[in-house]
Amino acid sequence: MSTPALIALDWGTTSLRAYLLGDDGRALNTRTSSAGIMKLPEGGFDQAFEETCGAWLDANARGKAPLPVVAAGMVGSAQGWVEAPYVETPAGADALVAGIVTVKTARGVTVNVVPGVLERGTLPNVMRGEETQIFGALVASDPSLDAESGALIGLPGTHAKWAFVRDGRIERFYTFMTGETFGVLRDHTILGRTMHPSATHDESAFVRGVDTARDAGHPGMLATIFSTRTLGLTGQLSAEQQADYLSGLLIGHELRGLNEVLARENAALAGKTLALIGNDALCDRYRAALARFGCDDAQTVAHATEHGLYRIAAQAGLVSAPARAA
Amino acid sequence: MSTPALIALDWGTTSLRAYLLGDDGRALNTRTSSAGIMKLPEGGFDQAFEETCGAWLDANARGKAPLPVVAAGMVGSAQGWVEAPYVETPAGADALVAGIVTVKTARGVTVNVVPGVLERGTLPNVMRGEETQIFGALVASDPSLDAESGALIGLPGTHAKWAFVRDGRIERFYTFMTGETFGVLRDHTILGRTMHPSATHDESAFVRGVDTARDAGHPGMLATIFSTRTLGLTGQLSAEQQADYLSGLLIGHELRGLNEVLARENAALAGKTLALIGNDALCDRYRAALARFGCDDAQTVAHATEHGLYRIAAQAGLVSAPARAA
């Protein structure tokens, strides 16, 4: 059993996940709270922190210095506890460490807030929290991922990210509003009216959606999504299949777009090795969709968040030893 | 002054527009009601019809046969007054006439309901109401529109349609959920949170959105829409500009998709003559967007709905003389 060494926070818009990490970087305890930064009252950060981590701090006080605390995610945004201005691409772990901004809690503990990453350009991109997971994945995953051609790491979700990492630095990345767009199309447009919820995932409907988006011959996503309805009207898709079909369509459009970006540098998803970070069910969907693009080597990296937070804390001198790969 | 000859109804999901047409096909009177088919109580069609058209029927009774009535739109859907099953592409006005289904009102008047059009395939498409507008536009517009290469007609809106018409028949068409998608992205996603409403249309922001979608180098719509937010975060787009930018992006993605369809038959929007049917402000937006694709010859066709309903009524023998072009 390792000794508690670090409190690590993944503090996003809708939830707060806190890890008590041992001196080997592994989680000794985890607490999840719904105290996302958009749900807190004015000045609510201190209270949410105390409720989630106070007992850990008390138990490990022992008259010594309190446990160090590191936090990543929207907690460092302009709407967060303290703003940690974005560092710009290409961004390595060293830049993230240099960009840490601290805030003192009511009980006098210092919280080290990791900055997000900004890529400038005509289509700028931002991330907060994912940069930490990416560096965690690089620690935890097969070293072959970051070979000379660089690593491609996908983070499915509400706002899916795809990041290109080379020599330990995030070079560029894209944001796809896939999860959020799926939710509003299902819940707020005509497409939801003919859908019936289904307890089981319909793989054939999902794959049909992926293939439809992948194949040439259609005039883009604004048109293909309407087929969710018309395939129902023409008896080709049951009401229970329509949500999985739409999910496949949108993930397919995301991967098609990613593939087009890769094609411009003479690369492709087909045959590529890449890593996924996210919940298992969603990563499974992405793996199934990637297979339709010829990519069969997509590994889901577990514990990327804890690994990333521990690594940054170690590099910042908050803990003594770097975490070992899981 | 012409004599009342036809009651023509454009009866959709959210509204009912009724025209009293003279024997020259021109509107003598118009009434608009919010009695769309999705807003009616069970059995509410008769009452809505009486409230909207009863006075016209009374005033023109004169002991003779009542005015004939023709209706197009969702009123002929499975959720409508009576179902007029779709006719399939390629569909001419003769097929629409042959597909008319009638329903007898409480006062004994016969309503002739025009069927919609279905295009079968892996991405099926359906329209109800637009087919009638399209035939109206062919009557009303420059004959050069339907030259040997066929006509391209756009109907911007909640579910925008683009139809290819040749020799007086709708050969194929596409549906783009542009208007509805814009609405839900603005009202129900993170993109709306940084938008401020603006009383004026920001043409430069709109065109920037169109150009962004048109140009290569981005990984598709799920990615470009996020720039509505990040251009704001980086100070390149004000809160008041973001809705027009997003509108331009989506219309640009629609036209890009249409252009890709055209490219497969060695055609392009650039230099093409086409017609638009819809409200003036929206057609103006589309004309501005089309110009960014090199298409400067997009005419908005007025009164397409009345012309189409009159033409179908004439071809069905409900009125004596075909309408003349406006």
CSV table of N, CA and C in Angstrom, one decimal, chain A residues 106-162:
chain,number,residue,atom,x,y,z
A,106,ALA,N,-9.7,28.4,1.5
A,106,ALA,CA,-10.1,29.0,2.8
A,106,ALA,C,-9.3,28.4,3.9
A,107,ARG,N,-8.9,27.1,3.8
A,107,ARG,CA,-8.1,26.5,4.9
A,107,ARG,C,-6.6,26.7,4.7
A,108,GLY,N,-6.3,27.4,3.6
A,108,GLY,CA,-4.8,27.8,3.4
A,108,GLY,C,-4.1,26.8,2.5
A,109,VAL,N,-4.8,25.9,1.9
A,109,VAL,CA,-4.1,25.0,1.0
A,109,VAL,C,-3.9,25.6,-0.4
A,110,THR,N,-2.8,25.4,-1.0
A,110,THR,CA,-2.6,25.9,-2.4
A,110,THR,C,-3.1,24.9,-3.4
A,111,VAL,N,-4.0,25.3,-4.3
A,111,VAL,CA,-4.4,24.5,-5.5
A,111,VAL,C,-3.6,25.0,-6.7
A,112,ASN,N,-3.0,24.0,-7.3
A,112,ASN,CA,-2.2,24.3,-8.5
A,112,ASN,C,-3.0,24.0,-9.8
A,113,VAL,N,-3.4,25.0,-10.5
A,113,VAL,CA,-4.4,24.9,-11.6
A,113,VAL,C,-3.6,24.8,-12.9
A,114,VAL,N,-3.8,23.7,-13.6
A,114,VAL,CA,-3.1,23.5,-14.9
A,114,VAL,C,-3.8,24.3,-16.0
A,115,PRO,N,-3.0,25.0,-16.9
A,115,PRO,CA,-3.7,25.7,-17.9
A,115,PRO,C,-4.2,24.8,-19.0
A,116,GLY,N,-5.1,25.3,-19.9
A,116,GLY,CA,-5.5,24.6,-21.1
A,116,GLY,C,-4.6,25.0,-22.2
A,117,VAL,N,-4.9,24.5,-23.4
A,117,VAL,CA,-4.1,24.7,-24.6
A,117,VAL,C,-4.9,25.4,-25.7
A,118,LEU,N,-4.3,26.4,-26.3
A,118,LEU,CA,-4.9,27.1,-27.4
A,118,LEU,C,-4.1,26.9,-28.7
A,119,GLU,N,-4.8,26.6,-29.8
A,119,GLU,CA,-4.2,26.6,-31.1
A,119,GLU,C,-4.8,27.8,-31.9
A,120,ARG,N,-3.9,28.7,-32.2
A,120,ARG,CA,-4.4,29.9,-33.0
A,120,ARG,C,-4.6,29.6,-34.4
A,121,GLY,N,-5.3,30.4,-35.2
A,121,GLY,CA,-5.5,30.2,-36.6
A,121,GLY,C,-6.9,30.7,-37.0
A,122,THR,N,-7.2,30.4,-38.3
A,122,THR,CA,-8.5,30.8,-38.7
A,122,THR,C,-9.6,30.0,-38.1
A,123,LEU,N,-9.3,28.8,-37.7
A,123,LEU,CA,-10.2,28.0,-36.9
A,123,LEU,C,-9.6,27.6,-35.6
A,124,PRO,N,-9.6,28.5,-34.7
A,124,PRO,CA,-8.8,28.3,-33.4
A,124,PRO,C,-9.4,27.1,-32.7
A,125,ASN,N,-8.6,26.5,-31.8
A,125,ASN,CA,-9.1,25.4,-31.0
A,125,ASN,C,-8.6,25.6,-29.6
A,126,VAL,N,-9.4,25.2,-28.6
A,126,VAL,CA,-9.1,25.3,-27.2
A,126,VAL,C,-9.4,23.9,-26.5
A,127,MET,N,-8.6,23.6,-25.5
A,127,MET,CA,-9.0,22.5,-24.7
A,127,MET,C,-8.6,22.8,-23.2
A,128,ARG,N,-9.3,22.2,-22.3
A,128,ARG,CA,-9.0,22.4,-20.9
A,128,ARG,C,-9.3,21.1,-20.2
A,129,GLY,N,-8.3,20.4,-19.8
A,129,GLY,CA,-8.5,19.1,-19.1
A,129,GLY,C,-7.9,18.0,-20.0
A,130,GLU,N,-8.3,18.1,-21.3
A,130,GLU,CA,-7.8,17.0,-22.2
A,130,GLU,C,-6.3,17.0,-22.4
A,131,GLU,N,-5.7,18.2,-22.3
A,131,GLU,CA,-4.2,18.2,-22.4
A,131,GLU,C,-3.5,17.4,-21.3
A,132,THR,N,-4.2,17.4,-20.1
A,132,THR,CA,-3.6,16.6,-19.0
A,132,THR,C,-3.8,15.1,-19.2
A,133,GLN,N,-5.0,14.8,-19.8
A,133,GLN,CA,-5.3,13.4,-20.1
A,133,GLN,C,-4.3,12.9,-21.2
A,134,ILE,N,-4.0,13.8,-22.2
A,134,ILE,CA,-3.1,13.4,-23.2
A,134,ILE,C,-1.8,13.0,-22.7
A,135,PHE,N,-1.2,13.9,-21.8
A,135,PHE,CA,0.1,13.6,-21.3
A,135,PHE,C,0.0,12.4,-20.4
A,136,GLY,N,-1.1,12.1,-19.7
A,136,GLY,CA,-1.3,10.9,-19.0
A,136,GLY,C,-1.3,9.7,-19.9
A,137,ALA,N,-1.9,9.8,-21.0
A,137,ALA,CA,-1.9,8.7,-22.0
A,137,ALA,C,-0.5,8.4,-22.5
A,138,LEU,N,0.2,9.4,-22.7
A,138,LEU,CA,1.6,9.2,-23.2
A,138,LEU,C,2.4,8.5,-22.2
A,139,VAL,N,2.2,8.7,-20.9
A,139,VAL,CA,2.9,8.0,-19.9
A,139,VAL,C,2.5,6.5,-19.9
A,140,ALA,N,1.1,6.4,-20.0
A,140,ALA,CA,0.5,5.0,-19.7
A,140,ALA,C,0.6,4.1,-20.9
A,141,SER,N,0.7,4.6,-22.1
A,141,SER,CA,0.5,3.8,-23.2
A,141,SER,C,1.8,3.3,-23.8
A,142,ASP,N,1.6,2.4,-24.7
A,142,ASP,CA,2.7,1.8,-25.5
A,142,ASP,C,3.6,2.9,-26.1
A,143,PRO,N,4.9,2.8,-25.8
A,143,PRO,CA,5.8,3.8,-26.4
A,143,PRO,C,5.7,4.0,-27.9
A,144,SER,N,5.3,2.9,-28.6
A,144,SER,CA,5.2,3.0,-30.0
A,144,SER,C,4.2,4.0,-30.5
A,145,LEU,N,3.3,4.5,-29.6
A,145,LEU,CA,2.3,5.4,-30.0
A,145,LEU,C,2.9,6.7,-30.4
A,146,ASP,N,4.0,7.2,-29.7
A,146,ASP,CA,4.6,8.5,-30.1
A,146,ASP,C,5.9,8.2,-30.8
A,147,ALA,N,5.8,7.5,-31.9
A,147,ALA,CA,6.9,7.2,-32.7
A,147,ALA,C,7.3,8.4,-33.6
A,148,GLU,N,8.2,8.2,-34.5
A,148,GLU,CA,8.7,9.4,-35.2
A,148,GLU,C,7.6,10.1,-36.0
A,149,SER,N,6.5,9.4,-36.4
A,149,SER,CA,5.4,10.0,-37.1
A,149,SER,C,4.5,10.7,-36.2
A,150,GLY,N,4.7,10.6,-34.9
A,150,GLY,CA,3.8,11.3,-34.0
A,150,GLY,C,2.6,10.5,-33.6
A,151,ALA,N,1.9,10.8,-32.5
A,151,ALA,CA,0.8,10.1,-32.0
A,151,ALA,C,-0.5,10.8,-32.3
A,152,LEU,N,-1.5,10.0,-32.6
A,152,LEU,CA,-2.8,10.6,-32.8
A,152,LEU,C,-3.7,10.0,-31.6
A,153,ILE,N,-4.3,11.0,-30.9
A,153,ILE,CA,-5.0,10.6,-29.7
A,153,ILE,C,-6.4,11.2,-29.8
A,154,GLY,N,-7.4,10.4,-29.6
A,154,GLY,CA,-8.8,10.8,-29.7
A,154,GLY,C,-9.5,10.8,-28.3
A,155,LEU,N,-10.3,11.8,-28.1
A,155,LEU,CA,-11.0,11.9,-26.8
A,155,LEU,C,-12.5,12.1,-27.1
A,156,PRO,N,-13.2,11.0,-27.4
A,156,PRO,CA,-14.6,11.1,-27.7
A,156,PRO,C,-15.4,11.8,-26.5
A,157,GLY,N,-16.5,12.4,-26.9
A,157,GLY,CA,-17.3,13.0,-25.9
A,157,GLY,C,-18.2,14.1,-26.4
A,158,THR,N,-18.7,15.0,-25.5
A,158,THR,CA,-19.6,16.1,-25.9
A,158,THR,C,-18.9,16.9,-26.9
A,159,HIS,N,-17.7,17.3,-26.7
A,159,HIS,CA,-16.8,18.0,-27.6
A,159,HIS,C,-15.6,17.1,-27.8
A,160,ALA,N,-15.7,16.2,-28.8
A,160,ALA,CA,-14.6,15.3,-29.0
A,160,ALA,C,-13.4,16.0,-29.5
A,161,LYS,N,-12.2,15.6,-29.0
A,161,LYS,CA,-10.9,16.2,-29.5
A,161,LYS,C,-10.1,15.1,-30.2
A,162,TRP,N,-9.4,15.5,-31.2
A,162,TRP,CA,-8.4,14.7,-31.8
A,162,TRP,C,-7.1,15.5,-31.8
